[in-house]
């Protein structure tokens, strides 16, 4: 048995869904097919809810656009014999969604729970439509078997509860050749709808692959696999055909958007291979992620986190740095490139909360000038060079700095070995593209 996951671009149009249909029909073994919402829909749902929350009546027009899009896709891909039944199910959800938007508009309030409810409709509708495309396919609603709980204010997988429910659900479906599952969505312990966060459909697929001991997890997207750099920036970027789990994690953690990072953990522990494939070029070999294989290429690729900020405790005394790292980590904020003395980076999405936490943590020190002030940089970017674990030479950091300096690219936070196989540095955001090109040309292309 295998698990296949198709992202928003793969299920976004009637034309792209024909590729999905052909790929799934070509499978010779039972498969679980995890689908995202139609491409771009999650952002559209959020924007519509936010408009309603501020009293913008245009939310009704936006909802009509969502309605029309689903009707067009449903009518185009659903066999005529099933169209009436399928559209009744989808239109029922669209009418529910309209009522939710109306409530948000009247209350002038968009809570966390109502936002989670709104975005859940994307996967719930797409999974119904995709199921209709296949004869004898079954729909398994992940709201019934993926459970979450709160951890540092975020929804995280409730492993024990989910394992039990997954086993119960799929034992009943063990003789089904094609099972369609909506990704991303879940419920908490109070049965309220939640989700697994951005990229959560990848995570849903990985959870199922691990729990059901799949032979392989295939992530079908709109690229041929992991590349040595963003091809929109580097013309001669190449496909990386093989990666270990750790190397894939490094590339993802430093900005490669091919796979949602938590996807790797469930299958890593069981050494279930992940294969990244292109829905629109299915004959391409893609990238295979698995341990225990012979890997030859020494230098893998350049990845980047475009929006990062450097936080510095100015004139801080010994011991305060450790408090900074512990406070941020204790609240679930990832720190980037900590220097061990006075500064660390955070993602742009975390910077406001990080500043609030640190001003609270060091309130007394700021009053008594034990810390001069907490400095937060303008927008920076973090660039990382990922190598095989044993191929990161002792001179790589100095070579990286030299390459950037020789091209007149200022390095704001000096290169450092971020892990056994990664060296990274921070540059001004407006230098990011050039920095990626220089590093790729110096270490990979040559």
GROMACS .gro file of C-alpha atoms in nm:
model
  446
    1UNK     CA    1   0.000   0.000   0.000
    2UNK     CA    2   0.117   0.353  -0.073
    3UNK     CA    3   0.010   0.702   0.027
    4UNK     CA    4  -0.009   0.975  -0.239
    5UNK     CA    5  -0.054   1.341  -0.152
    6UNK     CA    6  -0.163   1.602  -0.408
    7UNK     CA    7  -0.124   1.972  -0.330
    8UNK     CA    8  -0.335   2.270  -0.425
    9UNK     CA    9  -0.179   2.323  -0.767
   10UNK     CA   10  -0.248   1.958  -0.851
   11UNK     CA   11  -0.618   1.982  -0.760
   12UNK     CA   12  -0.668   2.346  -0.855
   13UNK     CA   13  -0.833   2.317  -1.197
   14UNK     CA   14  -1.026   2.065  -1.406
   15UNK     CA   15  -0.718   2.029  -1.626
   16UNK     CA   16  -0.480   1.956  -1.337
   17UNK     CA   17  -0.728   1.709  -1.190
   18UNK     CA   18  -0.706   1.506  -1.511
   19UNK     CA   19  -0.337   1.449  -1.431
   20UNK     CA   20  -0.431   1.342  -1.078
   21UNK     CA   21  -0.690   1.101  -1.213
   22UNK     CA   22  -0.443   0.943  -1.455
   23UNK     CA   23  -0.174   0.906  -1.187
   24UNK     CA   24  -0.408   0.744  -0.936
   25UNK     CA   25  -0.565   0.514  -1.194
   26UNK     CA   26  -0.219   0.396  -1.297
   27UNK     CA   27  -0.142   0.260  -0.949
   28UNK     CA   28  -0.127  -0.119  -0.928
   29UNK     CA   29  -0.166  -0.142  -0.552
   30UNK     CA   30  -0.414  -0.002  -0.297
   31UNK     CA   31  -0.352   0.363  -0.225
   32UNK     CA   32  -0.461   0.638   0.009
   33UNK     CA   33  -0.488   0.972  -0.170
   34UNK     CA   34  -0.456   1.283   0.048
   35UNK     CA   35  -0.571   1.609  -0.114
   36UNK     CA   36  -0.537   1.976  -0.035
   37UNK     CA   37  -0.796   2.246  -0.102
   38UNK     CA   38  -0.816   2.388  -0.453
   39UNK     CA   39  -0.504   2.593  -0.523
   40UNK     CA   40  -0.508   2.931  -0.350
   41UNK     CA   41  -0.838   2.866  -0.176
   42UNK     CA   42  -0.710   2.868   0.183
   43UNK     CA   43  -0.579   3.225   0.139
   44UNK     CA   44  -0.909   3.322  -0.025
   45UNK     CA   45  -1.109   3.179   0.264
   46UNK     CA   46  -0.899   3.368   0.519
   47UNK     CA   47  -0.923   3.694   0.323
   48UNK     CA   48  -1.301   3.658   0.295
   49UNK     CA   49  -1.338   3.592   0.668
   50UNK     CA   50  -1.117   3.890   0.752
   51UNK     CA   51  -1.323   4.115   0.525
   52UNK     CA   52  -1.642   3.999   0.697
   53UNK     CA   53  -1.488   4.062   1.041
   54UNK     CA   54  -1.429   4.430   0.964
   55UNK     CA   55  -1.777   4.481   0.822
   56UNK     CA   56  -1.676   4.474   0.455
   57UNK     CA   57  -1.987   4.355   0.268
   58UNK     CA   58  -1.771   4.247  -0.027
   59UNK     CA   59  -1.730   3.918   0.159
   60UNK     CA   60  -2.051   3.812  -0.017
   61UNK     CA   61  -1.896   3.864  -0.361
   62UNK     CA   62  -1.586   3.671  -0.254
   63UNK     CA   63  -1.800   3.386  -0.131
   64UNK     CA   64  -1.984   3.383  -0.464
   65UNK     CA   65  -1.649   3.349  -0.643
   66UNK     CA   66  -1.565   3.050  -0.421
   67UNK     CA   67  -1.909   2.903  -0.498
   68UNK     CA   68  -1.870   2.952  -0.875
   69UNK     CA   69  -1.521   2.804  -0.880
   70UNK     CA   70  -1.627   2.485  -0.703
   71UNK     CA   71  -1.933   2.450  -0.922
   72UNK     CA   72  -1.718   2.477  -1.236
   73UNK     CA   73  -1.462   2.225  -1.113
   74UNK     CA   74  -1.727   1.983  -0.988
   75UNK     CA   75  -1.924   2.002  -1.313
   76UNK     CA   76  -1.610   1.949  -1.520
   77UNK     CA   77  -1.466   1.640  -1.348
   78UNK     CA   78  -1.762   1.456  -1.197
   79UNK     CA   79  -1.930   1.190  -1.416
   80UNK     CA   80  -2.283   1.294  -1.508
   81UNK     CA   81  -2.433   0.994  -1.332
   82UNK     CA   82  -2.293   1.119  -0.999
   83UNK     CA   83  -2.301   1.495  -1.055
   84UNK     CA   84  -2.633   1.572  -0.886
   85UNK     CA   85  -2.545   1.379  -0.570
   86UNK     CA   86  -2.192   1.518  -0.549
   87UNK     CA   87  -2.295   1.878  -0.609
   88UNK     CA   88  -2.562   1.850  -0.340
   89UNK     CA   89  -2.290   1.762  -0.088
   90UNK     CA   90  -2.055   2.039  -0.202
   91UNK     CA   91  -2.327   2.306  -0.224
   92UNK     CA   92  -2.447   2.211   0.125
   93UNK     CA   93  -2.098   2.291   0.258
   94UNK     CA   94  -2.088   2.614   0.055
   95UNK     CA   95  -2.420   2.721   0.208
   96UNK     CA   96  -2.285   2.639   0.554
   97UNK     CA   97  -1.977   2.845   0.476
   98UNK     CA   98  -2.198   3.138   0.370
   99UNK     CA   99  -2.374   3.122   0.708
  100UNK     CA  100  -2.039   3.122   0.889
  101UNK     CA  101  -1.926   3.430   0.696
  102UNK     CA  102  -2.258   3.600   0.777
  103UNK     CA  103  -2.211   3.529   1.148
  104UNK     CA  104  -1.856   3.672   1.141
  105UNK     CA  105  -1.990   3.980   0.960
  106UNK     CA  106  -2.268   4.037   1.214
  107UNK     CA  107  -2.044   3.980   1.514
  108UNK     CA  108  -1.754   4.178   1.363
  109UNK     CA  109  -1.527   3.916   1.513
  110UNK     CA  110  -1.299   3.645   1.375
  111UNK     CA  111  -1.187   3.411   1.654
  112UNK     CA  112  -0.925   3.140   1.626
  113UNK     CA  113  -1.194   2.872   1.630
  114UNK     CA  114  -1.409   3.038   1.364
  115UNK     CA  115  -1.102   3.088   1.143
  116UNK     CA  116  -1.015   2.718   1.178
  117UNK     CA  117  -1.373   2.633   1.085
  118UNK     CA  118  -1.364   2.856   0.777
  119UNK     CA  119  -1.042   2.715   0.632
  120UNK     CA  120  -1.158   2.356   0.689
  121UNK     CA  121  -1.417   2.389   0.413
  122UNK     CA  122  -1.145   2.388   0.144
  123UNK     CA  123  -1.029   2.032   0.203
  124UNK     CA  124  -1.376   1.907   0.290
  125UNK     CA  125  -1.507   2.018  -0.050
  126UNK     CA  126  -1.207   1.918  -0.261
  127UNK     CA  127  -1.203   1.566  -0.115
  128UNK     CA  128  -1.569   1.515  -0.210
  129UNK     CA  129  -1.501   1.628  -0.566
  130UNK     CA  130  -1.188   1.414  -0.606
  131UNK     CA  131  -1.365   1.107  -0.467
  132UNK     CA  132  -1.635   1.150  -0.733
  133UNK     CA  133  -1.376   1.114  -1.010
  134UNK     CA  134  -1.305   0.746  -0.934
  135UNK     CA  135  -1.524   0.441  -0.954
  136UNK     CA  136  -1.561   0.263  -0.620
  137UNK     CA  137  -1.339   0.510  -0.430
  138UNK     CA  138  -1.413   0.570  -0.061
  139UNK     CA  139  -1.390   0.898   0.131
  140UNK     CA  140  -1.231   0.885   0.477
  141UNK     CA  141  -1.287   1.217   0.656
  142UNK     CA  142  -0.979   1.311   0.858
  143UNK     CA  143  -1.201   1.509   1.097
  144UNK     CA  144  -1.294   1.167   1.231
  145UNK     CA  145  -0.943   1.038   1.302
  146UNK     CA  146  -0.682   1.316   1.326
  147UNK     CA  147  -0.678   1.470   1.675
  148UNK     CA  148  -0.480   1.766   1.807
  149UNK     CA  149  -0.409   1.935   2.138
  150UNK     CA  150  -0.258   2.271   2.231
  151UNK     CA  151   0.117   2.306   2.284
  152UNK     CA  152   0.264   2.657   2.328
  153UNK     CA  153  -0.054   2.798   2.176
  154UNK     CA  154  -0.032   2.583   1.862
  155UNK     CA  155  -0.230   2.281   1.752
  156UNK     CA  156  -0.006   1.974   1.752
  157UNK     CA  157  -0.083   1.610   1.682
  158UNK     CA  158  -0.237   1.409   1.963
  159UNK     CA  159  -0.047   1.093   1.877
  160UNK     CA  160  -0.224   0.844   2.103
  161UNK     CA  161  -0.576   0.953   2.019
  162UNK     CA  162  -0.502   0.973   1.645
  163UNK     CA  163  -0.334   0.631   1.632
  164UNK     CA  164  -0.637   0.459   1.783
  165UNK     CA  165  -0.885   0.631   1.551
  166UNK     CA  166  -0.673   0.577   1.238
  167UNK     CA  167  -0.652   0.203   1.306
  168UNK     CA  168  -1.028   0.182   1.361
  169UNK     CA  169  -1.109   0.381   1.048
  170UNK     CA  170  -0.878   0.207   0.804
  171UNK     CA  171  -0.943  -0.144   0.930
  172UNK     CA  172  -1.292  -0.096   0.784
  173UNK     CA  173  -1.140   0.018   0.452
  174UNK     CA  174  -0.868  -0.244   0.412
  175UNK     CA  175  -1.033  -0.391   0.100
  176UNK     CA  176  -1.075  -0.051  -0.069
  177UNK     CA  177  -0.840   0.015  -0.361
  178UNK     CA  178  -0.864   0.397  -0.354
  179UNK     CA  179  -0.934   0.594  -0.038
  180UNK     CA  180  -0.952   0.974  -0.059
  181UNK     CA  181  -0.862   1.174   0.252
  182UNK     CA  182  -0.883   1.552   0.306
  183UNK     CA  183  -0.548   1.673   0.437
  184UNK     CA  184  -0.474   1.950   0.688
  185UNK     CA  185  -0.796   1.932   0.894
  186UNK     CA  186  -0.848   1.778   1.237
  187UNK     CA  187  -1.040   1.808   1.563
  188UNK     CA  188  -0.929   1.878   1.918
  189UNK     CA  189  -1.026   1.697   2.237
  190UNK     CA  190  -1.345   1.906   2.256
  191UNK     CA  191  -1.444   1.800   1.902
  192UNK     CA  192  -1.386   2.152   1.767
  193UNK     CA  193  -1.240   2.171   1.417
  194UNK     CA  194  -0.868   2.253   1.412
  195UNK     CA  195  -0.589   2.197   1.160
  196UNK     CA  196  -0.226   2.092   1.133
  197UNK     CA  197  -0.101   2.430   1.008
  198UNK     CA  198   0.032   2.546   0.673
  199UNK     CA  199   0.150   2.250   0.472
  200UNK     CA  200  -0.060   2.027   0.695
  201UNK     CA  201  -0.177   1.807   0.408
  202UNK     CA  202   0.179   1.677   0.371
  203UNK     CA  203   0.175   1.606   0.743
  204UNK     CA  204  -0.159   1.423   0.723
  205UNK     CA  205  -0.016   1.200   0.450
  206UNK     CA  206   0.297   1.125   0.654
  207UNK     CA  207   0.096   1.042   0.966
  208UNK     CA  208  -0.114   0.793   0.770
  209UNK     CA  209   0.189   0.642   0.596
  210UNK     CA  210   0.360   0.584   0.931
  211UNK     CA  211   0.055   0.455   1.118
  212UNK     CA  212  -0.048   0.218   0.838
  213UNK     CA  213   0.308   0.104   0.751
  214UNK     CA  214   0.288   0.215   0.388
  215UNK     CA  215   0.555   0.104   0.145
  216UNK     CA  216   0.615   0.460   0.027
  217UNK     CA  217   0.487   0.817   0.064
  218UNK     CA  218   0.465   1.009  -0.263
  219UNK     CA  219   0.430   1.388  -0.249
  220UNK     CA  220   0.294   1.509  -0.584
  221UNK     CA  221   0.354   1.878  -0.644
  222UNK     CA  222   0.438   2.118  -0.929
  223UNK     CA  223   0.818   2.072  -0.931
  224UNK     CA  224   1.037   1.779  -1.034
  225UNK     CA  225   1.181   1.741  -0.683
  226UNK     CA  226   1.428   1.911  -0.450
  227UNK     CA  227   1.659   2.137  -0.647
  228UNK     CA  228   2.004   2.270  -0.570
  229UNK     CA  229   1.854   2.621  -0.555
  230UNK     CA  230   1.534   2.804  -0.639
  231UNK     CA  231   1.519   2.777  -1.023
  232UNK     CA  232   1.350   3.117  -1.037
  233UNK     CA  233   1.676   3.262  -0.904
  234UNK     CA  234   1.941   3.021  -1.037
  235UNK     CA  235   1.905   2.921  -1.402
  236UNK     CA  236   2.131   2.617  -1.380
  237UNK     CA  237   1.982   2.471  -1.061
  238UNK     CA  238   1.970   2.091  -1.081
  239UNK     CA  239   1.749   1.819  -0.938
  240UNK     CA  240   1.882   1.643  -0.628
  241UNK     CA  241   1.791   1.281  -0.697
  242UNK     CA  242   1.866   1.134  -0.351
  243UNK     CA  243   1.856   1.273   0.002
  244UNK     CA  244   1.877   1.130   0.350
  245UNK     CA  245   1.601   1.227   0.592
  246UNK     CA  246   1.838   1.456   0.784
  247UNK     CA  247   1.951   1.633   0.467
  248UNK     CA  248   1.591   1.685   0.357
  249UNK     CA  249   1.510   1.827   0.702
  250UNK     CA  250   1.801   2.069   0.675
  251UNK     CA  251   1.688   2.198   0.336
  252UNK     CA  252   1.329   2.234   0.459
  253UNK     CA  253   1.423   2.399   0.788
  254UNK     CA  254   1.623   2.658   0.597
  255UNK     CA  255   1.343   2.750   0.362
  256UNK     CA  256   1.302   2.488   0.089
  257UNK     CA  257   0.925   2.474   0.040
  258UNK     CA  258   0.907   2.140  -0.138
  259UNK     CA  259   0.793   1.955   0.175
  260UNK     CA  260   0.637   2.083   0.497
  261UNK     CA  261   0.913   2.007   0.757
  262UNK     CA  262   0.704   1.806   1.010
  263UNK     CA  263   0.617   1.566   0.725
  264UNK     CA  264   0.954   1.399   0.754
  265UNK     CA  265   0.942   1.297   1.119
  266UNK     CA  266   0.667   1.029   1.119
  267UNK     CA  267   0.811   0.835   0.824
  268UNK     CA  268   1.174   0.889   0.929
  269UNK     CA  269   1.128   0.670   1.236
  270UNK     CA  270   1.005   0.382   1.020
  271UNK     CA  271   1.238   0.454   0.725
  272UNK     CA  272   0.943   0.478   0.486
  273UNK     CA  273   1.075   0.644   0.168
  274UNK     CA  274   0.938   0.978   0.055
  275UNK     CA  275   0.937   1.044  -0.319
  276UNK     CA  276   0.878   1.397  -0.448
  277UNK     CA  277   0.709   1.386  -0.789
  278UNK     CA  278   0.573   1.637  -1.039
  279UNK     CA  279   0.202   1.596  -1.114
  280UNK     CA  280   0.252   1.767  -1.450
  281UNK     CA  281   0.564   1.568  -1.543
  282UNK     CA  282   0.498   1.225  -1.390
  283UNK     CA  283   0.773   1.053  -1.591
  284UNK     CA  284   1.042   1.256  -1.412
  285UNK     CA  285   1.230   1.050  -1.152
  286UNK     CA  286   1.185   1.311  -0.878
  287UNK     CA  287   1.372   1.310  -0.547
  288UNK     CA  288   1.386   1.003  -0.324
  289UNK     CA  289   1.431   1.062   0.050
  290UNK     CA  290   1.542   0.756   0.242
  291UNK     CA  291   1.822   0.641   0.469
  292UNK     CA  292   2.053   0.351   0.397
  293UNK     CA  293   2.121   0.429   0.030
  294UNK     CA  294   2.447   0.517  -0.143
  295UNK     CA  295   2.460   0.894  -0.179
  296UNK     CA  296   2.733   1.040  -0.395
  297UNK     CA  297   2.692   1.415  -0.440
  298UNK     CA  298   2.895   1.608  -0.181
  299UNK     CA  299   2.733   1.951  -0.203
  300UNK     CA  300   2.354   1.941  -0.208
  301UNK     CA  301   2.200   2.283  -0.238
  302UNK     CA  302   2.135   2.638  -0.126
  303UNK     CA  303   1.813   2.723   0.056
  304UNK     CA  304   1.698   3.041   0.225
  305UNK     CA  305   1.452   3.185   0.474
  306UNK     CA  306   1.366   3.516   0.312
  307UNK     CA  307   1.219   3.695   0.615
  308UNK     CA  308   1.431   3.676   0.930
  309UNK     CA  309   1.530   3.922   1.202
  310UNK     CA  310   1.834   3.932   1.426
  311UNK     CA  311   1.766   3.997   1.795
  312UNK     CA  312   2.056   4.129   2.001
  313UNK     CA  313   2.085   4.195   2.374
  314UNK     CA  314   2.298   4.509   2.373
  315UNK     CA  315   2.573   4.511   2.639
  316UNK     CA  316   2.416   4.213   2.813
  317UNK     CA  317   2.603   4.048   3.098
  318UNK     CA  318   2.695   3.680   3.112
  319UNK     CA  319   2.405   3.444   3.166
  320UNK     CA  320   2.139   3.661   3.008
  321UNK     CA  321   2.188   3.508   2.662
  322UNK     CA  322   2.090   3.165   2.793
  323UNK     CA  323   1.775   3.316   2.942
  324UNK     CA  324   1.687   3.467   2.604
  325UNK     CA  325   1.722   3.136   2.420
  326UNK     CA  326   1.536   2.943   2.689
  327UNK     CA  327   1.246   3.191   2.700
  328UNK     CA  328   1.199   3.182   2.323
  329UNK     CA  329   1.236   2.805   2.295
  330UNK     CA  330   1.005   2.756   2.593
  331UNK     CA  331   0.732   2.941   2.404
  332UNK     CA  332   0.779   2.740   2.085
  333UNK     CA  333   0.977   3.002   1.891
  334UNK     CA  334   1.256   2.859   1.676
  335UNK     CA  335   1.587   3.042   1.707
  336UNK     CA  336   1.812   3.072   1.402
  337UNK     CA  337   2.191   3.088   1.409
  338UNK     CA  338   2.238   3.171   1.780
  339UNK     CA  339   2.592   3.297   1.832
  340UNK     CA  340   2.628   3.174   2.191
  341UNK     CA  341   2.692   3.523   2.327
  342UNK     CA  342   2.427   3.788   2.267
  343UNK     CA  343   2.212   3.737   1.957
  344UNK     CA  344   1.995   3.497   1.760
  345UNK     CA  345   1.765   3.509   1.462
  346UNK     CA  346   1.391   3.446   1.443
  347UNK     CA  347   1.150   3.416   1.154
  348UNK     CA  348   0.952   3.724   1.053
  349UNK     CA  349   0.628   3.555   1.159
  350UNK     CA  350   0.767   3.520   1.515
  351UNK     CA  351   0.947   3.851   1.561
  352UNK     CA  352   0.664   4.052   1.720
  353UNK     CA  353   0.585   3.783   1.975
  354UNK     CA  354   0.957   3.725   2.042
  355UNK     CA  355   1.007   4.095   2.121
  356UNK     CA  356   0.710   4.096   2.360
  357UNK     CA  357   0.840   3.786   2.539
  358UNK     CA  358   1.191   3.926   2.579
  359UNK     CA  359   1.076   4.268   2.700
  360UNK     CA  360   0.876   4.086   2.965
  361UNK     CA  361   1.164   3.850   3.050
  362UNK     CA  362   1.418   4.133   3.084
  363UNK     CA  363   1.196   4.409   3.222
  364UNK     CA  364   1.411   4.457   3.532
  365UNK     CA  365   1.739   4.440   3.341
  366UNK     CA  366   1.617   4.709   3.100
  367UNK     CA  367   1.511   4.933   3.390
  368UNK     CA  368   1.848   4.896   3.563
  369UNK     CA  369   2.053   4.912   3.239
  370UNK     CA  370   2.191   4.562   3.285
  371UNK     CA  371   2.079   4.540   2.923
  372UNK     CA  372   2.116   4.862   2.727
  373UNK     CA  373   1.828   4.766   2.496
  374UNK     CA  374   1.691   4.481   2.286
  375UNK     CA  375   1.788   4.551   1.926
  376UNK     CA  376   1.591   4.400   1.641
  377UNK     CA  377   1.732   4.424   1.293
  378UNK     CA  378   1.553   4.536   0.983
  379UNK     CA  379   1.436   4.255   0.759
  380UNK     CA  380   1.715   4.011   0.680
  381UNK     CA  381   1.741   3.679   0.500
  382UNK     CA  382   1.916   3.362   0.614
  383UNK     CA  383   2.104   3.170   0.345
  384UNK     CA  384   2.220   2.813   0.403
  385UNK     CA  385   2.454   2.578   0.216
  386UNK     CA  386   2.366   2.214   0.283
  387UNK     CA  387   2.626   1.941   0.229
  388UNK     CA  388   2.655   1.572   0.299
  389UNK     CA  389   2.715   1.527   0.671
  390UNK     CA  390   3.083   1.433   0.638
  391UNK     CA  391   3.163   1.670   0.352
  392UNK     CA  392   3.137   2.003   0.535
  393UNK     CA  393   3.502   2.113   0.541
  394UNK     CA  394   3.654   2.323   0.817
  395UNK     CA  395   3.719   2.602   0.567
  396UNK     CA  396   3.365   2.614   0.426
  397UNK     CA  397   3.252   2.902   0.650
  398UNK     CA  398   3.548   3.120   0.554
  399UNK     CA  399   3.506   3.029   0.187
  400UNK     CA  400   3.141   3.127   0.203
  401UNK     CA  401   3.224   3.463   0.362
  402UNK     CA  402   3.499   3.525   0.109
  403UNK     CA  403   3.270   3.447  -0.187
  404UNK     CA  404   3.004   3.690  -0.068
  405UNK     CA  405   3.254   3.963   0.019
  406UNK     CA  406   3.423   3.933  -0.319
  407UNK     CA  407   3.089   4.010  -0.484
  408UNK     CA  408   3.022   4.308  -0.259
  409UNK     CA  409   2.743   4.140  -0.060
  410UNK     CA  410   2.750   4.257   0.305
  411UNK     CA  411   2.719   3.977   0.560
  412UNK     CA  412   2.517   4.100   0.858
  413UNK     CA  413   2.558   3.789   1.073
  414UNK     CA  414   2.876   3.594   1.009
  415UNK     CA  415   2.869   3.241   0.862
  416UNK     CA  416   2.857   2.965   1.118
  417UNK     CA  417   2.808   2.592   1.110
  418UNK     CA  418   2.438   2.563   1.191
  419UNK     CA  419   2.445   2.182   1.200
  420UNK     CA  420   2.686   1.902   1.104
  421UNK     CA  421   2.588   1.942   0.738
  422UNK     CA  422   2.487   2.309   0.709
  423UNK     CA  423   2.666   2.641   0.713
  424UNK     CA  424   2.453   2.957   0.714
  425UNK     CA  425   2.474   3.335   0.733
  426UNK     CA  426   2.243   3.637   0.726
  427UNK     CA  427   2.239   3.904   0.456
  428UNK     CA  428   2.017   4.202   0.385
  429UNK     CA  429   1.691   4.087   0.228
  430UNK     CA  430   1.752   4.289  -0.087
  431UNK     CA  431   2.078   4.094  -0.141
  432UNK     CA  432   1.917   3.752  -0.110
  433UNK     CA  433   1.888   3.657  -0.478
  434UNK     CA  434   2.245   3.761  -0.554
  435UNK     CA  435   2.375   3.578  -0.247
  436UNK     CA  436   2.203   3.254  -0.356
  437UNK     CA  437   2.349   3.289  -0.705
  438UNK     CA  438   2.700   3.349  -0.573
  439UNK     CA  439   2.692   3.055  -0.330
  440UNK     CA  440   2.547   2.820  -0.591
  441UNK     CA  441   2.804   2.926  -0.848
  442UNK     CA  442   3.093   2.892  -0.602
  443UNK     CA  443   3.007   2.562  -0.436
  444UNK     CA  444   2.771   2.372  -0.664
  445UNK     CA  445   2.784   2.475  -1.028
  446UNK     CA  446   3.164   2.460  -1.034
   0.00000   0.00000   0.00000
